[in-house]
PDB file of N, CA and C in Angstrom:
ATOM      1  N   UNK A   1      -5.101 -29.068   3.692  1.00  0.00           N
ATOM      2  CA  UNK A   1      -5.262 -28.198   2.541  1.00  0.00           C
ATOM      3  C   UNK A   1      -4.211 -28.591   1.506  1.00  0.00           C
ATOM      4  N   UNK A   2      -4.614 -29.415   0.053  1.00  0.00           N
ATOM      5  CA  UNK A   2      -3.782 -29.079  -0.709  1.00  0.00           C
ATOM      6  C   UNK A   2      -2.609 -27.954  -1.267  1.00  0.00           C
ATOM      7  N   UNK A   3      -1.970 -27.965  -1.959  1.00  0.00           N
ATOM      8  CA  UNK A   3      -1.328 -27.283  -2.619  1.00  0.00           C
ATOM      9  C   UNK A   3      -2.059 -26.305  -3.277  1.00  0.00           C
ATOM     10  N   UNK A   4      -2.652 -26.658  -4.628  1.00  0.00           N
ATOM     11  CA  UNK A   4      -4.112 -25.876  -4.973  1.00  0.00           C
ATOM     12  C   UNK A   4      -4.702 -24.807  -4.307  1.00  0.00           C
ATOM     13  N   UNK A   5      -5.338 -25.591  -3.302  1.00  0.00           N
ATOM     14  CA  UNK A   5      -5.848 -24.709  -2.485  1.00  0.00           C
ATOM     15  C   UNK A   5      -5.159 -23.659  -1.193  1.00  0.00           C
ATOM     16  N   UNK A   6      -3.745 -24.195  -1.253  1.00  0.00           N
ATOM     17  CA  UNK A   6      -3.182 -22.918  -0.908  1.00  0.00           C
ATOM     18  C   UNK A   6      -2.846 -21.806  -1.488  1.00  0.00           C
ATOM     19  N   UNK A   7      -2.368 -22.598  -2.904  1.00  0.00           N
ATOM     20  CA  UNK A   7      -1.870 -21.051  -3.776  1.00  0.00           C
ATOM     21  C   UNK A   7      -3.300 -20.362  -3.915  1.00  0.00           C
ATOM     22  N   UNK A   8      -4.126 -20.833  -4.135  1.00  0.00           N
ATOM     23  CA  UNK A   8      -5.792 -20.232  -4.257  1.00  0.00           C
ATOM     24  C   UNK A   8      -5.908 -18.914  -3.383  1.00  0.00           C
ATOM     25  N   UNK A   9      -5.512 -19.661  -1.809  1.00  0.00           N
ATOM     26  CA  UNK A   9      -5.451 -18.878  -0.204  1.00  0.00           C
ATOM     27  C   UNK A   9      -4.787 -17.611  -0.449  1.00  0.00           C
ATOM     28  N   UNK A  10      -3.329 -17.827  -1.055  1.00  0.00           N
ATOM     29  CA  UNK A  10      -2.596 -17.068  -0.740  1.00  0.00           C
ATOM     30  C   UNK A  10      -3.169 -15.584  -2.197  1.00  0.00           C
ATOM     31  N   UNK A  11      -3.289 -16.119  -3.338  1.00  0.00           N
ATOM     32  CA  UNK A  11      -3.487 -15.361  -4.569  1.00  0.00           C
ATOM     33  C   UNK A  11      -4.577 -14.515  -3.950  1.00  0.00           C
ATOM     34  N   UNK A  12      -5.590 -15.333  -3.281  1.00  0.00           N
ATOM     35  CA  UNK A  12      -6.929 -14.409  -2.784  1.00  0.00           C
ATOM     36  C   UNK A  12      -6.540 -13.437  -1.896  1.00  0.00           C
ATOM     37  N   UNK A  13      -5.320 -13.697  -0.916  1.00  0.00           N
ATOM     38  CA  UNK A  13      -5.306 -12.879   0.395  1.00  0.00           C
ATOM     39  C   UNK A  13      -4.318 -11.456  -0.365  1.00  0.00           C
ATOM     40  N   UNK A  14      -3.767 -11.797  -1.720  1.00  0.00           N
ATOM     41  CA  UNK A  14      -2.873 -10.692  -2.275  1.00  0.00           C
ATOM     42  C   UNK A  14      -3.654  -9.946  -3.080  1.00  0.00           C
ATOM     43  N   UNK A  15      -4.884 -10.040  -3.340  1.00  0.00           N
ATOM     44  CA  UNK A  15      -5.852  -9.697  -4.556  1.00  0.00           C
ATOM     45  C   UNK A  15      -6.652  -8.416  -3.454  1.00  0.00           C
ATOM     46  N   UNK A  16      -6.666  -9.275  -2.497  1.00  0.00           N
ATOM     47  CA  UNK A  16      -7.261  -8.709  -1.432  1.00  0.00           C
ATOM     48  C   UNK A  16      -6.215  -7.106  -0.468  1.00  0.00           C
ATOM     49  N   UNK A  17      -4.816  -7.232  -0.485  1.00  0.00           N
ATOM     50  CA  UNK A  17      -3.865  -6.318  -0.651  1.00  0.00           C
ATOM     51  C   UNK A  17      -4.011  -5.766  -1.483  1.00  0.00           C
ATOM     52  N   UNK A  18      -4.095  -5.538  -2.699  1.00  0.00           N
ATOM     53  CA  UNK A  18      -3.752  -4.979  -3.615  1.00  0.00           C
ATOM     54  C   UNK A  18      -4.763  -4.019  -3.888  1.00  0.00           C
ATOM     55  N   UNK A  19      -5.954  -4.648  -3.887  1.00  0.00           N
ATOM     56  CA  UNK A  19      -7.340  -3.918  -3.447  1.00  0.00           C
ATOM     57  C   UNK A  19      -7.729  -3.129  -2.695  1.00  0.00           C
ATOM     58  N   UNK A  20      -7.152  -3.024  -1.306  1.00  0.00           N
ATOM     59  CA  UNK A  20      -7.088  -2.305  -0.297  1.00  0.00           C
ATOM     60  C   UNK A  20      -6.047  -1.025  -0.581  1.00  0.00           C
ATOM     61  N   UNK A  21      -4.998  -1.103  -1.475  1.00  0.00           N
ATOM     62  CA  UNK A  21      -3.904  -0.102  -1.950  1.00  0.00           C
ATOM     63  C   UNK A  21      -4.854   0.533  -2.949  1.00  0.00           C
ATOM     64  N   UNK A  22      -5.757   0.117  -3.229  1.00  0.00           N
ATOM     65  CA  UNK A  22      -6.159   1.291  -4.592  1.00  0.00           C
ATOM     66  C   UNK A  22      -7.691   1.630  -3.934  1.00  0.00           C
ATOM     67  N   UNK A  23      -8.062   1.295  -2.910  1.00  0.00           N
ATOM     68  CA  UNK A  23      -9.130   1.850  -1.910  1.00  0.00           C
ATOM     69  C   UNK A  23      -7.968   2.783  -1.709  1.00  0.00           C
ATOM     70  N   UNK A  24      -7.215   2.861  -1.141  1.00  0.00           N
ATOM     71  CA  UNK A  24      -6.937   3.614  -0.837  1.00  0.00           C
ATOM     72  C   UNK A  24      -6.341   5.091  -1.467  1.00  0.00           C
ATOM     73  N   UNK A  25      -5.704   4.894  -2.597  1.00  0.00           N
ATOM     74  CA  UNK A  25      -5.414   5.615  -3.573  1.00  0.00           C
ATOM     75  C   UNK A  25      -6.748   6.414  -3.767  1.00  0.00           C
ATOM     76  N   UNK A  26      -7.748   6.020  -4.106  1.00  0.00           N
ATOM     77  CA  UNK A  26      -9.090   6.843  -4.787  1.00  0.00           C
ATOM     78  C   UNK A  26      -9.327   7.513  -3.475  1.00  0.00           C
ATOM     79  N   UNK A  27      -9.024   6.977  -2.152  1.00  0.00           N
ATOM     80  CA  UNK A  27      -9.598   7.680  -1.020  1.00  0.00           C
ATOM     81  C   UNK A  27      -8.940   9.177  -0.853  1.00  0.00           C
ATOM     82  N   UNK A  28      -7.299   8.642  -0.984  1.00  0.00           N
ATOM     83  CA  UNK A  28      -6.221   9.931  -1.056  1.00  0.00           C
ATOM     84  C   UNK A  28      -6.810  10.717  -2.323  1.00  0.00           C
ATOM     85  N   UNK A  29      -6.855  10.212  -3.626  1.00  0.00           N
ATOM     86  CA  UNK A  29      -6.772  11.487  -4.756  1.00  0.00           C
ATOM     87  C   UNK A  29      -8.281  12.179  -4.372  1.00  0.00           C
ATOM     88  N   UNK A  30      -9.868  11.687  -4.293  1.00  0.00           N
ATOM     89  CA  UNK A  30     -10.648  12.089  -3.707  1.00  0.00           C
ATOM     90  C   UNK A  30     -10.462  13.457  -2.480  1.00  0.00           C
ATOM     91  N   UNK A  31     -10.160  12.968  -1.167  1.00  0.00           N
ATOM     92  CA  UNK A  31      -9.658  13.955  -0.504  1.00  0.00           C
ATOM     93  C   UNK A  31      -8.881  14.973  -0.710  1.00  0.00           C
ATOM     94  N   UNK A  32      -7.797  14.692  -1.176  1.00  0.00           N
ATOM     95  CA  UNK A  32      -6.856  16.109  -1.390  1.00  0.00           C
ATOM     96  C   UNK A  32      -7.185  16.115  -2.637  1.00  0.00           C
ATOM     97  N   UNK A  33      -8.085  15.978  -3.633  1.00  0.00           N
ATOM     98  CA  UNK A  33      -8.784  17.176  -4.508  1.00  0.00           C
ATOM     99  C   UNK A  33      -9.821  17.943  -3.997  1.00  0.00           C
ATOM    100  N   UNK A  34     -10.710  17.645  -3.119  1.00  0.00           N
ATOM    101  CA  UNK A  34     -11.803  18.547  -1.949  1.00  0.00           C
ATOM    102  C   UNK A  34     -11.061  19.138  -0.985  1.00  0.00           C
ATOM    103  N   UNK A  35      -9.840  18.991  -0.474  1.00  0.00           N
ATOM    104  CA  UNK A  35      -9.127  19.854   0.091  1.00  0.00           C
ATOM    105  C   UNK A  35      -8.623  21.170  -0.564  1.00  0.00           C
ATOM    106  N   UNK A  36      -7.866  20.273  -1.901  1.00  0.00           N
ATOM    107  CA  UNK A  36      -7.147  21.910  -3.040  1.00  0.00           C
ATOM    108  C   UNK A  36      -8.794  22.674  -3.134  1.00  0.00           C
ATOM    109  N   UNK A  37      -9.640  21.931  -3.574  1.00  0.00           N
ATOM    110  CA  UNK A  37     -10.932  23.169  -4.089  1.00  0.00           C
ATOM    111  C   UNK A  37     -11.296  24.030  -2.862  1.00  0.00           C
ATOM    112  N   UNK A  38     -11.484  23.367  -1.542  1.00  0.00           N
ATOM    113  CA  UNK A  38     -11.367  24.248  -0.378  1.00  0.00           C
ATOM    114  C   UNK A  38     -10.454  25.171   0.230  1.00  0.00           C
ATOM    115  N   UNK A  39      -9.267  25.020  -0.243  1.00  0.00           N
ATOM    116  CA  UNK A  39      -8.313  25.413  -0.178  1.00  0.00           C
ATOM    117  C   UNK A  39      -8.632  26.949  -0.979  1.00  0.00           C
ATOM    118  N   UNK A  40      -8.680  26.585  -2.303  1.00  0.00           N
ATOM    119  CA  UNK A  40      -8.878  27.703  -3.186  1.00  0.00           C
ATOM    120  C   UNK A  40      -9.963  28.134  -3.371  1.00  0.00           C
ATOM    121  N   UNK A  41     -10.992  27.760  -2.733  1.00  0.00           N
ATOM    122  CA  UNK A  41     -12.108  28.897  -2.169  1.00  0.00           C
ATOM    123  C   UNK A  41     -11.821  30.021  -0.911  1.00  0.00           C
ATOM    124  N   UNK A  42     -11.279  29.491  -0.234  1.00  0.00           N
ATOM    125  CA  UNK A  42     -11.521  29.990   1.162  1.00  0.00           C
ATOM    126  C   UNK A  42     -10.490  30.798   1.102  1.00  0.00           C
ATOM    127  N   UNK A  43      -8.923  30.252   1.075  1.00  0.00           N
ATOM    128  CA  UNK A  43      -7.909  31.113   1.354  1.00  0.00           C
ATOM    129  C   UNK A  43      -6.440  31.159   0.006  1.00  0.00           C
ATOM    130  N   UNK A  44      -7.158  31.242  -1.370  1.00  0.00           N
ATOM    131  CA  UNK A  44      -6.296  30.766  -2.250  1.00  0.00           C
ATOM    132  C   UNK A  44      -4.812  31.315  -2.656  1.00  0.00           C
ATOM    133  N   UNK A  45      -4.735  32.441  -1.199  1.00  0.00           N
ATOM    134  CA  UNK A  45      -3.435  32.845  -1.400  1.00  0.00           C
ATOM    135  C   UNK A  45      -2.160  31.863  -0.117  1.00  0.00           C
ATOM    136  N   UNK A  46      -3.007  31.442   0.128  1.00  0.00           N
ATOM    137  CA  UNK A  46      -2.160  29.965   1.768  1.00  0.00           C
ATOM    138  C   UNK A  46      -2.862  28.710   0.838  1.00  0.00           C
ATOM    139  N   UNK A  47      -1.582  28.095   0.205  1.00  0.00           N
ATOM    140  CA  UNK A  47      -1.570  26.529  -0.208  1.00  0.00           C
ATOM    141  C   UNK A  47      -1.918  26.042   1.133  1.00  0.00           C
ATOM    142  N   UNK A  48      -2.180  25.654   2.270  1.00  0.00           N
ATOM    143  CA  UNK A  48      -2.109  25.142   2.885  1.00  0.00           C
ATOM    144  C   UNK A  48      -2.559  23.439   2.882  1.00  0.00           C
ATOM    145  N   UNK A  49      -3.508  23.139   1.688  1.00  0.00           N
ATOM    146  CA  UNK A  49      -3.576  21.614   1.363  1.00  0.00           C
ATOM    147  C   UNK A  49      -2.595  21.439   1.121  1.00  0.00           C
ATOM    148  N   UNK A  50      -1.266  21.555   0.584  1.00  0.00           N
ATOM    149  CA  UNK A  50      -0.142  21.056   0.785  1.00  0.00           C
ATOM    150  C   UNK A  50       0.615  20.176   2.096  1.00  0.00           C
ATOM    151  N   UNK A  51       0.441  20.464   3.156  1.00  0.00           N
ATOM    152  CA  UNK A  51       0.743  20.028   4.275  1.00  0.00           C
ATOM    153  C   UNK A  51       0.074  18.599   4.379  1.00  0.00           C
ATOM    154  N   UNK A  52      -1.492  18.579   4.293  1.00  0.00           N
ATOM    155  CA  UNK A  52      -2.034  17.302   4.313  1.00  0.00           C
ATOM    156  C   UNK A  52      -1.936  16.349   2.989  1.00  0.00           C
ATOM    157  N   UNK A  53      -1.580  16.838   2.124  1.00  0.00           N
ATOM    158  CA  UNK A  53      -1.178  15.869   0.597  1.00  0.00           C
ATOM    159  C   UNK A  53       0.075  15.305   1.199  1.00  0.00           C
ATOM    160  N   UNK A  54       1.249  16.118   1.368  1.00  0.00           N
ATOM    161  CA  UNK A  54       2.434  15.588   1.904  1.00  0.00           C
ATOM    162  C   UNK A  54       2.877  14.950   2.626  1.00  0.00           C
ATOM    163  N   UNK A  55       1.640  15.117   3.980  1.00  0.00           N
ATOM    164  CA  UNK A  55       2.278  14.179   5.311  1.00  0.00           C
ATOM    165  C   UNK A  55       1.481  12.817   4.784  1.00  0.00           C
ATOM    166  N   UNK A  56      -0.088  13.048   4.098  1.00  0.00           N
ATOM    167  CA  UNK A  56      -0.520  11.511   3.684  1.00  0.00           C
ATOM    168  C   UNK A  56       0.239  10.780   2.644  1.00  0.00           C
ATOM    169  N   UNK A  57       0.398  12.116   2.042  1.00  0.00           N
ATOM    170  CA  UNK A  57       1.534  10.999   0.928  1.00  0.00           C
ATOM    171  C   UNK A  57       2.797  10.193   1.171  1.00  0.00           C
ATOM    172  N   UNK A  58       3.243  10.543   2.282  1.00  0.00           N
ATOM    173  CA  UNK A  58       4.212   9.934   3.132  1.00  0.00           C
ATOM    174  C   UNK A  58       3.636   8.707   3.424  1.00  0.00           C
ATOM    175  N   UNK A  59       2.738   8.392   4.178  1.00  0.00           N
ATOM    176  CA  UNK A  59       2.148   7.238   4.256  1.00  0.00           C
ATOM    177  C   UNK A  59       1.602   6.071   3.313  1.00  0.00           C
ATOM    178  N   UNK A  60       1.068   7.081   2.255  1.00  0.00           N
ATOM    179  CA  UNK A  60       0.892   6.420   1.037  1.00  0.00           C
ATOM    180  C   UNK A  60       1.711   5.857  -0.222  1.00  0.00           C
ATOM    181  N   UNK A  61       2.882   6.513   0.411  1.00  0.00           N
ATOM    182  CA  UNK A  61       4.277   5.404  -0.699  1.00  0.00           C
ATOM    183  C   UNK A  61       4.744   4.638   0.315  1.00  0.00           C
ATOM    184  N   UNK A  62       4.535   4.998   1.810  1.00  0.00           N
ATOM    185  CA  UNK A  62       4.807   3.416   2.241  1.00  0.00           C
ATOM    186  C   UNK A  62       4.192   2.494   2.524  1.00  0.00           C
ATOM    187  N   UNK A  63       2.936   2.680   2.526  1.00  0.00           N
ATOM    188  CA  UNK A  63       1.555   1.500   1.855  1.00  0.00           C
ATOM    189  C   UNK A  63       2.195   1.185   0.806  1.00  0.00           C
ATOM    190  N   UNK A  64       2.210   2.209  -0.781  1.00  0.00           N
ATOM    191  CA  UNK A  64       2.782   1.467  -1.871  1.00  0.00           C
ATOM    192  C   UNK A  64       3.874  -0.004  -2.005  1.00  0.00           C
ATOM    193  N   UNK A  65       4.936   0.781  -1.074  1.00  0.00           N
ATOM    194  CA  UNK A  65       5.901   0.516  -0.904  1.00  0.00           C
ATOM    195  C   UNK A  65       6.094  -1.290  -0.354  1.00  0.00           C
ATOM    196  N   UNK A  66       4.825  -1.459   0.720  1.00  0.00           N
ATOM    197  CA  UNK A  66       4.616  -2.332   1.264  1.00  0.00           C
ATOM    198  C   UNK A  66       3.795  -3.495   0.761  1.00  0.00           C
ATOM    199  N   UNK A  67       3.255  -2.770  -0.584  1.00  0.00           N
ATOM    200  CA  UNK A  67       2.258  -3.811  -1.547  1.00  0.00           C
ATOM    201  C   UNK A  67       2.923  -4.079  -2.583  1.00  0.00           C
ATOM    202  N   UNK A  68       3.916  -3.518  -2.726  1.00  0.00           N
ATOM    203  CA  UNK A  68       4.400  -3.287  -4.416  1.00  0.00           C
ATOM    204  C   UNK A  68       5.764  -3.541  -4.295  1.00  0.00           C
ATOM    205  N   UNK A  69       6.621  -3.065  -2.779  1.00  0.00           N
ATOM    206  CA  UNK A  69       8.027  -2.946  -3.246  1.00  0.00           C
ATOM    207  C   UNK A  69       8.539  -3.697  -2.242  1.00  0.00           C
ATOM    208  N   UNK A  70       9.141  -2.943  -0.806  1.00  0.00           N
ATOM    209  CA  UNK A  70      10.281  -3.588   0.008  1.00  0.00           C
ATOM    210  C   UNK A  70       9.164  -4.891   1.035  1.00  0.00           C
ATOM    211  N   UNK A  71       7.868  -4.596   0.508  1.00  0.00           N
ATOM    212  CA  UNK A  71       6.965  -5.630   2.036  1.00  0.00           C
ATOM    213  C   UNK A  71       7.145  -7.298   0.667  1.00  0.00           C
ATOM    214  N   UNK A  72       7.718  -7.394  -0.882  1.00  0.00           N
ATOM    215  CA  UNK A  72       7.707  -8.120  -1.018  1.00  0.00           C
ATOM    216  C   UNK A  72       8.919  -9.268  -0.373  1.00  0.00           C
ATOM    217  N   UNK A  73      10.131  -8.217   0.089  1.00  0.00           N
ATOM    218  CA  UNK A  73      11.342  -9.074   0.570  1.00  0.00           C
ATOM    219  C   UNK A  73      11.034  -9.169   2.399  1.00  0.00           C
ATOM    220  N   UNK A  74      10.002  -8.251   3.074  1.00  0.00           N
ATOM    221  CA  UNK A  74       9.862  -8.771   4.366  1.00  0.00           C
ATOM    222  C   UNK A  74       8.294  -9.154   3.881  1.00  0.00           C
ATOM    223  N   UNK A  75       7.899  -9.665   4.119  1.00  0.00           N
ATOM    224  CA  UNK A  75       6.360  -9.676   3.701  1.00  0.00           C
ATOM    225  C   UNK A  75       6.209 -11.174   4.271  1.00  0.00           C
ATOM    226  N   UNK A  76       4.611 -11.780   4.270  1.00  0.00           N
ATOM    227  CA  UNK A  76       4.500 -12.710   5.349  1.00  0.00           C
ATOM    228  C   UNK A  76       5.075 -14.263   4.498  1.00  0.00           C
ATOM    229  N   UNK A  77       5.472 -14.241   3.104  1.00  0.00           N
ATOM    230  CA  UNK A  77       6.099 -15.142   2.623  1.00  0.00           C
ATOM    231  C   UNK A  77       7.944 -15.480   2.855  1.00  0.00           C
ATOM    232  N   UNK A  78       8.173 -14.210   3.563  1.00  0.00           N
ATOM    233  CA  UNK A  78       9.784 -14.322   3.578  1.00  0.00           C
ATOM    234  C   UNK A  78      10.391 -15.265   4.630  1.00  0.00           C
ATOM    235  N   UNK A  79       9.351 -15.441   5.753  1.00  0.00           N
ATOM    236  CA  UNK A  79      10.356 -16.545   6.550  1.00  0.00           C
ATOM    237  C   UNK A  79      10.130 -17.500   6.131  1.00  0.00           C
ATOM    238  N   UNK A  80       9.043 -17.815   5.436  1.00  0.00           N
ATOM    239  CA  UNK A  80       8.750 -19.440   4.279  1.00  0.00           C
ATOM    240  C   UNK A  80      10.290 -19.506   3.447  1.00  0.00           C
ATOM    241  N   UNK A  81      10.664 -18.400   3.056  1.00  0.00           N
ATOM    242  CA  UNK A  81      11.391 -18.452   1.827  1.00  0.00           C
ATOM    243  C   UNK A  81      12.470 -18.576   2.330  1.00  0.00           C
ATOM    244  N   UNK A  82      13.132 -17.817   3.573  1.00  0.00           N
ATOM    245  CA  UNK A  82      14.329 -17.969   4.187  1.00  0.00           C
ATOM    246  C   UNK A  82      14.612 -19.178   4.586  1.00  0.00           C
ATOM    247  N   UNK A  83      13.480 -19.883   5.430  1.00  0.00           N
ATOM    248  CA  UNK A  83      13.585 -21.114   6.041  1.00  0.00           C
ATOM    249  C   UNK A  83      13.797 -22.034   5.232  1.00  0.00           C
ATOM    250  N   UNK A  84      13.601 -21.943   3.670  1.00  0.00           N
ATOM    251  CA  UNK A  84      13.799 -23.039   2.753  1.00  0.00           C
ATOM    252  C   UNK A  84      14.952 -22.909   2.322  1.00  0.00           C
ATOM    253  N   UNK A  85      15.652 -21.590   1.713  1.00  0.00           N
ATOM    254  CA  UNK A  85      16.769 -21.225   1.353  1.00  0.00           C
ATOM    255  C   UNK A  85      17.577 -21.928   2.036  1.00  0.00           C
ATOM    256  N   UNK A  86      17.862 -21.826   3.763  1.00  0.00           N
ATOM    257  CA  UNK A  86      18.624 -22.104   4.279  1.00  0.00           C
ATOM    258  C   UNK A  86      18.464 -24.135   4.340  1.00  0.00           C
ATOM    259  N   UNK A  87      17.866 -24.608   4.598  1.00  0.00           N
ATOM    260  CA  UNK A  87      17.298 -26.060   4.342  1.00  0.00           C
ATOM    261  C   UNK A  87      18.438 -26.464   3.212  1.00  0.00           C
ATOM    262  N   UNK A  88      18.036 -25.626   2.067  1.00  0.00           N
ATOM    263  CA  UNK A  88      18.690 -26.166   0.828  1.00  0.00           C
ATOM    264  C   UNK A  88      20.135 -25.675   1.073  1.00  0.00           C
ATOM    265  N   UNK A  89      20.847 -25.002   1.826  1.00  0.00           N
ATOM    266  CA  UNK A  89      22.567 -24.943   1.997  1.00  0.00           C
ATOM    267  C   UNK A  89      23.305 -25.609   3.057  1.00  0.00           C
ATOM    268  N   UNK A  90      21.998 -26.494   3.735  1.00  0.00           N
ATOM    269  CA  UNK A  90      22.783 -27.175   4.841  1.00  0.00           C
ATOM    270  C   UNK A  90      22.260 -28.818   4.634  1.00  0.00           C
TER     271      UNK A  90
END
């Protein structure tokens, strides 16, 4: 496999991350808006959709987190990057 056609590999397999983070986003805002409206039909004096926004949202900034923020310094490019770093100081 060329060069080319790796960065190709790799751009596709991050397009493909990134995609999956905003599946997922529409899945979260979707749900816990049919939760709040159920919520505030049934028992609108107990927030209780609160509990499930919060514990998913927990999960869902560290999905973010893992597409967007700290998975870029561990992420599956970092031992490429370490292993070269170090190459180039010895």
């Amino acid at each position: 496999m060329n060069t080319k056609e790796t960065k190709y590999q790799k751009a596709k397999e991050r397009v493909e991350v990134i995609k999956g983070f905003y599946s997922h986003l529409t899945v979260y805002v979707f749900v816990n808006l049919l939760l709040f409206s159920i919520n505030m039909i049934v028992s609108p004096n107990s927030l209780w959709f609160l509990w499930p926004l919060m514990g998913w949202g927990i999960g869902f900034v560290m999905h973010a987190l893992s597409v967007f923020g700290f998975g870029s310094w561990f992420g599956p490019d970092w031992e490429e990057r370490k292993i070269r770093d170090l190459m180039e100081d010895h």
